[in-house]
CSV table of C-alpha atoms in Angstrom, one decimal:
chain,number,residue,atom,x,y,z
A,17,UNK,CA,44.3,35.3,10.1
A,18,UNK,CA,41.2,33.9,11.6
A,19,UNK,CA,39.7,31.1,9.6
A,20,UNK,CA,36.4,29.6,10.5
A,21,UNK,CA,35.1,26.4,9.2
A,22,UNK,CA,31.5,26.9,8.1
A,23,UNK,CA,29.2,24.1,8.4
A,24,UNK,CA,27.0,23.8,5.4
A,25,UNK,CA,23.9,21.8,5.3
A,26,UNK,CA,23.6,19.4,2.4
A,27,UNK,CA,21.0,20.3,-0.1
A,28,UNK,CA,17.6,18.8,0.5
A,29,UNK,CA,16.7,15.7,-1.4
A,30,UNK,CA,15.0,16.1,-4.7
A,31,UNK,CA,11.4,15.3,-5.4
A,32,UNK,CA,12.7,12.5,-7.6
A,33,UNK,CA,14.5,10.9,-4.7
A,34,UNK,CA,11.2,10.8,-2.7
A,35,UNK,CA,9.3,9.5,-5.7
A,36,UNK,CA,11.9,6.7,-5.9
A,37,UNK,CA,11.2,5.8,-2.3
A,38,UNK,CA,7.5,5.8,-3.0
A,39,UNK,CA,8.1,3.0,-5.5
A,40,UNK,CA,8.6,0.8,-2.5
A,41,UNK,CA,5.3,1.7,-0.9
A,42,UNK,CA,2.6,-0.7,-2.1
A,43,UNK,CA,-1.1,-0.4,-2.2
A,44,UNK,CA,-2.1,-3.7,-0.4
A,45,UNK,CA,-5.2,-4.2,-2.6
A,46,UNK,CA,-3.4,-3.9,-6.0
A,47,UNK,CA,0.2,-5.0,-5.1
A,48,UNK,CA,1.5,-2.0,-7.0
A,49,UNK,CA,3.4,0.9,-5.7
A,50,UNK,CA,1.6,4.1,-4.9
A,51,UNK,CA,3.9,5.9,-7.3
A,52,UNK,CA,3.0,3.6,-10.2
A,53,UNK,CA,-0.7,3.8,-9.3
A,54,UNK,CA,-0.5,7.6,-9.7
A,55,UNK,CA,-1.5,8.2,-6.1
A,56,UNK,CA,1.3,10.7,-5.4
A,57,UNK,CA,0.0,14.1,-6.6
A,58,UNK,CA,2.7,16.4,-5.3
A,59,UNK,CA,6.1,16.3,-3.7
A,60,UNK,CA,8.3,19.1,-2.6
A,61,UNK,CA,11.2,19.5,0.0
A,62,UNK,CA,12.1,22.8,1.6
A,63,UNK,CA,15.6,23.9,2.5
A,64,UNK,CA,14.7,23.0,6.1
A,65,UNK,CA,14.3,19.3,5.1
A,66,UNK,CA,10.5,19.3,5.4
A,67,UNK,CA,8.9,17.2,2.7
A,68,UNK,CA,5.4,18.1,1.7
A,69,UNK,CA,3.5,15.3,-0.1
A,70,UNK,CA,0.0,15.3,-1.5
A,71,UNK,CA,-1.5,11.8,-1.8
A,72,UNK,CA,-4.9,10.6,-3.1
A,73,UNK,CA,-6.6,7.2,-2.9
A,74,UNK,CA,-8.3,5.2,-5.5
A,75,UNK,CA,-11.6,5.9,-3.7
A,76,UNK,CA,-12.9,7.7,-0.6
A,77,UNK,CA,-13.8,4.3,0.8
A,78,UNK,CA,-10.3,2.8,0.4
A,79,UNK,CA,-9.9,0.4,3.4
A,80,UNK,CA,-6.1,0.7,3.2
A,81,UNK,CA,-6.1,4.5,3.3
A,82,UNK,CA,-4.5,5.0,6.7
A,83,UNK,CA,-1.9,2.4,6.0
A,84,UNK,CA,-1.0,4.0,2.7
A,85,UNK,CA,-0.7,7.5,4.2
A,86,UNK,CA,1.5,6.2,7.1
A,87,UNK,CA,3.7,4.2,4.8
A,88,UNK,CA,4.2,7.2,2.5
A,89,UNK,CA,5.2,9.3,5.5
A,90,UNK,CA,7.6,6.6,6.8
A,91,UNK,CA,9.2,6.2,3.3
A,92,UNK,CA,9.7,10.0,2.9
A,93,UNK,CA,11.2,10.3,6.4
A,94,UNK,CA,13.7,7.5,5.6
A,95,UNK,CA,15.1,9.5,2.7
A,96,UNK,CA,18.4,11.1,3.7
A,97,UNK,CA,18.0,14.8,4.2
A,98,UNK,CA,14.3,14.7,5.0
A,99,UNK,CA,13.8,15.9,8.6
A,100,UNK,CA,10.0,15.6,8.6
A,101,UNK,CA,7.3,14.7,6.2
A,102,UNK,CA,3.9,16.3,6.0
A,103,UNK,CA,1.4,14.1,4.1
A,104,UNK,CA,-1.9,15.5,3.0
A,105,UNK,CA,-4.8,13.5,1.6
A,106,UNK,CA,-6.3,15.3,-1.4
A,107,UNK,CA,-9.3,14.4,-3.6
A,108,UNK,CA,-8.9,16.9,-6.4
A,109,UNK,CA,-8.4,16.0,-9.1
A,110,UNK,CA,-10.2,12.7,-8.7
A,111,UNK,CA,-8.0,9.7,-9.2
A,112,UNK,CA,-8.7,7.7,-12.4
A,113,UNK,CA,-7.1,4.5,-13.8
A,114,UNK,CA,-5.5,6.8,-16.5
A,115,UNK,CA,-2.9,7.7,-13.9
A,116,UNK,CA,-1.5,4.2,-13.7
A,117,UNK,CA,1.9,3.7,-15.2
A,118,UNK,CA,2.5,1.4,-18.1
A,119,UNK,CA,4.6,-0.9,-15.9
A,120,UNK,CA,1.8,-1.2,-13.4
A,121,UNK,CA,-0.8,-1.8,-16.2
A,122,UNK,CA,1.4,-4.7,-17.3
A,123,UNK,CA,1.7,-6.1,-13.8
A,124,UNK,CA,-2.1,-5.9,-13.4
A,125,UNK,CA,-2.7,-7.6,-16.8
A,126,UNK,CA,-4.5,-4.5,-18.1
A,127,UNK,CA,-4.2,-3.6,-21.7
A,128,UNK,CA,-3.2,-0.1,-22.7
A,129,UNK,CA,-6.1,2.4,-22.8
A,130,UNK,CA,-7.5,3.1,-26.3
A,131,UNK,CA,-6.3,6.3,-27.8
A,132,UNK,CA,-8.8,9.1,-27.7
A,133,UNK,CA,-10.4,9.9,-31.0
């Protein structure tokens, strides 16, 4: 009887695992993670281990844009199971402060937004 040991690749990491890594990437102007600022618009990981991440910035004139994008790529590629990260800068939909998490609002000393009427 011929038995072969099949190598199986571990499943790719989840989008949640990458989002957790992005909580350690900080916008240098705000001192808040890019995840909590709501700058991460999309995350997916294919079976081949390629992570595809869509990122926006608080403005088109953000002086830290290149640093943020490079840091997101580095953080993604440090997650076990990610072979490569493709980071895209997107502008649609436009970022607004409504995307900031409650935790980040507290850190920034911002009050909760007024409920819509």
